[in-house]
Short mmCIF file of C-alpha atoms and ligand atoms in Angstrom, two decimals:
data_model
loop_
_atom_site.label_atom_id
_atom_site.label_comp_id
_atom_site.label_asym_id
_atom_site.label_seq_id
_atom_site.Cartn_x
_atom_site.Cartn_y
_atom_site.Cartn_z
CA MET A 1 -10.81 -5.28 -8.10
CA LYS A 2 -8.59 -6.57 -5.34
CA ARG A 3 -10.60 -6.86 -2.39
CA ASP A 4 -7.81 -6.92 0.19
CA PHE A 5 -9.24 -5.02 3.30
CA GLU A 6 -12.93 -6.89 3.18
CA GLY A 7 -13.80 -6.64 6.77
CA LYS A 8 -11.13 -4.52 7.77
CA VAL A 9 -11.30 -1.47 9.63
CA ALA A 10 -8.52 1.89 8.35
CA LEU A 11 -8.23 5.08 9.74
CA VAL A 12 -6.25 7.76 7.44
CA THR A 13 -4.99 11.30 8.89
CA GLY A 14 -5.03 14.46 7.01
CA ALA A 15 -7.83 12.78 4.69
CA GLY A 16 -9.69 15.60 4.02
CA GLY A 17 -7.82 16.67 0.89
CA GLY A 18 -4.67 15.81 -1.28
CA ILE A 19 -2.64 12.50 -0.68
CA GLY A 20 -4.74 11.77 2.43
CA GLU A 21 -7.95 11.86 0.45
CA ALA A 22 -6.89 9.55 -2.60
CA ILE A 23 -5.41 6.98 0.55
CA ALA A 24 -8.68 6.76 1.94
CA HIS A 25 -10.38 6.30 -1.25
CA ASP A 26 -8.24 3.44 -2.48
CA LEU A 27 -8.41 1.56 0.77
CA ALA A 28 -12.39 1.87 0.82
CA ALA A 29 -12.19 0.95 -3.12
CA ASN A 30 -10.14 -2.17 -1.91
CA GLY A 31 -12.97 -3.29 0.79
CA ALA A 32 -12.03 -1.01 3.97
CA LYS A 33 -14.17 0.84 6.47
CA VAL A 34 -12.37 4.03 6.67
CA LEU A 35 -12.10 6.52 9.48
CA VAL A 36 -11.79 9.70 7.57
CA VAL A 37 -9.37 12.45 10.21
CA ASP A 38 -8.95 15.98 9.51
CA VAL A 39 -8.47 18.89 11.33
CA GLN A 40 -10.64 20.34 8.88
CA GLY A 41 -13.91 18.66 9.78
CA GLU A 42 -16.22 19.76 6.83
CA MET A 43 -13.62 18.31 4.17
CA ALA A 44 -13.33 15.27 6.25
CA GLU A 45 -17.29 14.88 5.84
CA ILE A 46 -17.05 16.15 2.12
CA VAL A 47 -14.42 12.88 1.40
CA ALA A 48 -16.34 10.61 3.53
CA GLY A 49 -19.68 11.55 2.07
CA ALA A 50 -18.01 11.02 -1.67
CA ILE A 51 -16.84 7.18 -0.44
CA CYS A 52 -20.08 6.40 0.72
CA GLU A 53 -21.56 7.75 -2.51
CA GLN A 54 -19.45 5.35 -4.53
CA GLY A 55 -20.46 2.24 -2.24
CA GLY A 56 -17.86 2.15 0.51
CA VAL A 57 -18.20 2.73 4.01
CA ALA A 58 -16.70 5.68 5.78
CA GLN A 59 -16.99 7.97 8.50
CA ALA A 60 -15.89 11.61 8.92
CA TYR A 61 -13.66 12.62 12.33
CA GLN A 62 -12.36 15.89 13.22
CA ALA A 63 -9.08 15.73 15.12
CA ASP A 64 -5.90 17.32 15.55
CA VAL A 65 -2.86 14.95 15.35
CA SER A 66 -0.93 17.32 17.19
CA LEU A 67 -2.74 16.50 20.41
CA PRO A 68 -2.20 13.33 21.92
CA ALA A 69 -6.13 13.39 23.33
CA SER A 70 -7.37 13.69 19.96
CA CYS A 71 -5.47 10.84 18.59
CA GLU A 72 -6.44 8.95 21.48
CA ALA A 73 -10.18 9.83 20.71
CA MET A 74 -9.90 9.36 16.82
CA VAL A 75 -8.55 5.82 17.59
CA LYS A 76 -11.59 5.39 20.06
CA MET A 77 -14.06 6.51 17.36
CA ALA A 78 -12.75 4.01 14.68
CA GLU A 79 -13.30 1.08 17.19
CA GLU A 80 -16.67 2.34 18.21
CA ALA A 81 -17.98 3.51 15.01
CA PHE A 82 -16.46 0.12 13.25
CA GLY A 83 -15.91 -2.29 16.06
CA ALA A 84 -12.04 -2.53 15.37
CA LEU A 85 -9.01 -0.88 14.22
CA HIS A 86 -6.76 -2.93 11.56
CA TYR A 87 -4.76 -0.29 9.71
CA ALA A 88 -3.57 3.22 9.98
CA VAL A 89 -2.20 6.15 7.73
CA ASN A 90 -0.07 8.76 9.49
CA ASN A 91 -0.12 11.29 6.45
CA ALA A 92 -1.11 14.82 8.32
CA GLY A 93 1.69 17.22 7.62
CA ILE A 94 2.63 20.72 6.95
CA SER A 95 5.28 22.54 5.25
CA GLY A 96 6.03 25.30 7.87
CA ALA A 97 7.22 28.59 6.72
CA PHE A 98 10.05 28.99 4.21
CA GLY A 99 13.07 31.07 5.10
CA PRO A 100 16.61 31.06 6.65
CA LEU A 101 17.05 29.44 9.79
CA GLN A 102 17.74 32.56 11.85
CA ASP A 103 14.62 34.09 10.62
CA ALA A 104 12.13 30.88 11.60
CA SER A 105 9.83 31.06 14.26
CA VAL A 106 10.25 28.82 17.64
CA GLU A 107 6.17 28.80 17.15
CA ASP A 108 6.74 27.37 13.60
CA TRP A 109 9.06 24.91 14.34
CA ARG A 110 7.19 23.56 16.95
CA ARG A 111 3.77 23.54 14.77
CA VAL A 112 5.51 22.06 12.17
CA MET A 113 6.73 19.25 14.71
CA GLY A 114 3.77 19.29 16.32
CA ILE A 115 1.88 17.98 13.34
CA ASN A 116 4.35 16.11 11.44
CA LEU A 117 6.59 14.38 14.11
CA ASP A 118 4.52 14.38 17.24
CA GLY A 119 1.33 13.63 15.40
CA VAL A 120 2.85 10.20 14.00
CA PHE A 121 4.22 9.49 17.41
CA TYR A 122 0.65 10.00 19.38
CA GLY A 123 -1.13 8.58 16.25
CA MET A 124 0.98 5.15 16.53
CA LYS A 125 1.16 5.23 20.52
CA TYR A 126 -2.78 4.72 20.42
CA GLN A 127 -3.14 2.70 17.28
CA LEU A 128 -0.48 0.12 18.08
CA GLU A 129 -2.77 -0.66 21.11
CA ALA A 130 -6.15 -1.00 19.27
CA ILE A 131 -4.43 -2.80 16.28
CA GLY A 132 -2.85 -5.30 18.68
CA ARG A 133 -6.48 -5.63 20.39
CA VAL A 134 -7.43 -7.62 16.94
CA GLY A 135 -4.09 -9.62 16.80
CA GLY A 136 -2.15 -7.49 14.25
CA GLY A 137 -2.57 -5.21 11.37
CA ALA A 138 -0.46 -2.54 9.55
CA ILE A 139 0.35 1.20 9.70
CA VAL A 140 2.05 3.38 6.89
CA ASN A 141 3.50 6.73 7.95
CA ILE A 142 4.07 9.22 5.41
CA ALA A 143 7.84 11.08 5.03
CA SER A 144 8.94 12.40 2.09
CA ILE A 145 11.69 12.48 0.04
CA TYR A 146 12.92 15.13 2.39
CA ALA A 147 13.52 12.64 4.73
CA HIS A 148 16.51 11.94 2.70
CA LEU A 149 17.89 15.15 1.03
CA GLY A 150 17.93 18.53 2.41
CA LEU A 151 15.37 21.34 1.43
CA ASN A 152 16.94 24.55 1.33
CA ARG A 153 14.84 27.21 3.49
CA LEU A 154 12.52 24.55 4.78
CA ASP A 155 14.48 23.26 7.83
CA ALA A 156 11.79 22.27 10.56
CA TYR A 157 9.55 20.06 7.44
CA THR A 158 13.38 18.37 6.52
CA ALA A 159 14.03 17.43 10.18
CA SER A 160 10.14 16.33 10.97
CA LYS A 161 10.42 13.87 8.04
CA HIS A 162 13.88 12.43 8.71
CA ALA A 163 12.60 11.88 11.99
CA VAL A 164 9.37 10.28 10.65
CA LEU A 165 11.48 7.41 8.89
CA GLY A 166 13.88 6.97 12.23
CA LEU A 167 10.77 6.51 14.15
CA THR A 168 9.09 4.44 11.85
CA ARG A 169 11.98 1.93 11.89
CA SER A 170 12.42 1.63 15.52
CA VAL A 171 8.60 1.00 15.62
CA ALA A 172 8.73 -1.74 13.45
CA ILE A 173 11.46 -3.59 15.09
CA GLU A 174 9.33 -3.71 18.17
CA TYR A 175 6.22 -4.40 16.77
CA ALA A 176 6.77 -6.77 13.91
CA ALA A 177 6.79 -9.95 16.19
CA ARG A 178 3.49 -8.95 17.37
CA GLY A 179 1.98 -9.32 14.17
CA ILE A 180 2.02 -5.27 13.33
CA ARG A 181 3.83 -4.39 10.23
CA VAL A 182 5.30 -0.76 10.19
CA ASN A 183 6.46 0.81 7.53
CA ALA A 184 7.05 4.63 5.44
CA VAL A 185 6.23 5.74 1.98
CA SER A 186 8.32 9.11 0.74
CA PRO A 187 6.51 10.94 -1.71
CA GLY A 188 8.58 13.14 -4.09
CA PRO A 189 6.39 16.02 -5.77
CA ILE A 190 2.78 15.25 -5.91
CA LEU A 191 0.04 17.67 -6.80
CA THR A 192 -1.64 18.56 -3.78
CA PRO A 193 -3.06 22.05 -2.02
CA LEU A 194 0.52 21.51 -0.39
CA THR A 195 2.64 21.89 -3.31
CA ARG A 196 0.17 24.17 -5.17
CA ALA A 197 0.21 26.85 -2.52
CA HIS A 198 4.13 26.75 -1.79
CA ALA A 199 5.55 25.74 -5.28
CA GLY A 200 4.66 28.85 -7.30
CA ALA A 201 6.25 26.90 -10.41
CA THR A 202 5.19 23.47 -10.74
CA ASP A 203 7.25 22.88 -13.98
CA SER A 204 10.20 23.76 -12.56
CA ILE A 205 9.56 21.06 -9.96
CA ALA A 206 8.26 18.64 -12.38
CA ALA A 207 11.54 19.41 -14.28
CA MET A 208 13.11 17.93 -11.15
CA THR A 209 11.98 14.18 -11.52
CA ALA A 210 13.19 11.78 -14.10
CA ILE A 211 9.45 11.29 -15.63
CA LYS A 212 9.20 14.92 -16.19
CA ARG A 213 5.75 15.32 -14.48
CA MET A 214 4.77 15.64 -10.99
CA GLY A 215 2.65 12.85 -9.47
CA GLU A 216 -0.67 12.03 -8.55
CA PRO A 217 -2.06 11.81 -4.99
CA VAL A 218 -3.35 8.08 -6.23
CA GLU A 219 0.18 7.42 -7.01
CA ILE A 220 0.89 7.41 -3.45
CA ALA A 221 -2.23 5.93 -2.52
CA LYS A 222 -1.56 2.68 -4.48
CA ALA A 223 1.86 2.81 -2.60
CA VAL A 224 0.43 2.71 0.91
CA SER A 225 -2.53 0.33 0.02
CA PHE A 226 0.34 -2.16 -1.18
CA LEU A 227 2.25 -2.04 2.04
CA LEU A 228 -0.92 -2.04 4.03
CA SER A 229 -2.31 -5.33 2.05
CA PRO A 230 -1.08 -8.99 2.60
CA ASP A 231 1.01 -8.73 -0.67
CA ALA A 232 3.66 -6.94 1.59
CA SER A 233 3.45 -9.70 4.37
CA PHE A 234 7.53 -9.55 4.94
CA ILE A 235 8.04 -5.98 4.54
CA VAL A 236 8.73 -4.25 7.99
CA GLY A 237 10.22 -0.96 8.47
CA SER A 238 10.93 -0.10 4.97
CA GLU A 239 10.37 2.28 2.70
CA ILE A 240 8.78 2.78 -0.68
CA VAL A 241 10.19 5.73 -1.96
CA VAL A 242 7.38 7.40 -4.81
CA ASP A 243 8.91 10.10 -6.55
CA GLY A 244 9.00 9.78 -10.24
CA GLY A 245 13.07 9.41 -9.90
CA VAL A 246 13.92 12.65 -8.17
CA MET A 247 16.42 10.83 -5.73
CA LEU A 248 18.34 9.25 -8.77
CA SER A 249 20.17 12.29 -9.80
P1 LIG B 1 -2.21 18.79 2.06
O1 LIG B 1 -1.93 19.75 2.70
O2 LIG B 1 -3.03 18.47 0.24
O3 LIG B 1 -3.06 17.87 2.95
C1 LIG B 1 -2.91 17.63 4.04
C2 LIG B 1 -4.24 17.68 4.72
O4 LIG B 1 -3.91 17.52 6.68
C3 LIG B 1 -5.12 18.63 4.74
O5 LIG B 1 -6.69 17.94 4.77
C4 LIG B 1 -4.98 19.12 6.36
O6 LIG B 1 -6.21 19.77 6.80
C5 LIG B 1 -4.97 18.06 7.18
N1 LIG B 1 -4.13 18.69 8.48
C6 LIG B 1 -3.51 19.63 8.55
N2 LIG B 1 -2.86 19.52 9.88
C7 LIG B 1 -3.45 18.53 10.60
C8 LIG B 1 -3.45 18.19 11.82
N3 LIG B 1 -2.72 18.83 12.79
N4 LIG B 1 -4.39 17.24 12.09
C9 LIG B 1 -4.76 16.49 11.32
N5 LIG B 1 -5.08 16.95 9.84
C10 LIG B 1 -4.27 17.88 9.78
O7 LIG B 1 -0.91 17.76 2.04
P2 LIG B 1 -0.57 16.77 1.07
O8 LIG B 1 0.07 16.99 -0.24
O9 LIG B 1 -1.30 15.96 0.48
O10 LIG B 1 0.44 15.88 2.23
C11 LIG B 1 -0.13 14.86 2.77
C12 LIG B 1 1.38 14.21 3.49
O11 LIG B 1 2.11 14.09 2.33
C13 LIG B 1 2.55 15.29 4.30
O12 LIG B 1 2.73 14.13 5.74
C14 LIG B 1 3.25 15.85 3.17
O13 LIG B 1 4.49 16.55 4.21
C15 LIG B 1 3.61 14.95 2.52
N6 LIG B 1 4.18 14.66 1.57
C16 LIG B 1 3.68 15.30 0.34
C17 LIG B 1 4.27 16.05 -0.56
C18 LIG B 1 3.69 16.42 -1.87
O14 LIG B 1 4.29 16.86 -2.82
N7 LIG B 1 2.72 16.80 -1.76
C19 LIG B 1 6.08 15.51 -1.06
C20 LIG B 1 6.32 14.77 0.40
C21 LIG B 1 5.47 14.25 1.42
#
């Protein structure tokens, strides 16, 4: 196995389950020491424990990415626990409530934006500083195919993911010359607690793909690890769409 991240430190938000859990496992399997961050602390503990059982190095940390102080603290924890921060994956996200815009609550709008968009801003604000201290590294933000498409009755989510992609691109320009590459991965339908809870009909979602199945979290993790790795050394402000071909038609 390639050990691209040997001696390096990574932080993954929303890593207590779903896609983030798979990303944390893949980075650890490739040699990174991983801070497993989730608002659900017990889930982060379980994931970090599983990584350690498999011979990796990981520590759990409970943090809510919608709070700037939490994001500052998680970055500090990575540096305290492992001595540095080289890589970060801003993955934590929620879908929010389905429904027509006129019925959407201001609270739901703020909650979705607070986690999906503000959380990426707060995260990068402190991650960039820490990664700069070690002379460079990389960040991947998790967007969505709905950074490109409209999603009927999920307006806040769609708006937040469009914004994450724009934020990724502008920050990428600012930091590329300082040795920090910032990119995005945009998943299509992936089987996780998030899609199981809201979809109801995974078969009809699978039918939207060209490949006629939903994706697995590990298929997102592999794209993230590639973008963080030295193999992606000339990739800046880009996006890998991992969607089984949904956006082709
Ligand atoms: P999930 O619900 O399975 O997992 C998300 C994790 O984030 C959970 O462990 C949750 O506790 C954590 N989390 C939620 N709010 C948080 C907060 N405020 N602070 C820290 N952690 C928090 O979701 P998933 O399907 O694995 O999605 C992960 C990311 O991928 C999200 O950004 C999502 O929008 C994106 N995405 C998912 C799909 C999909 O089909 N699953 C498709 C496109 C994009």
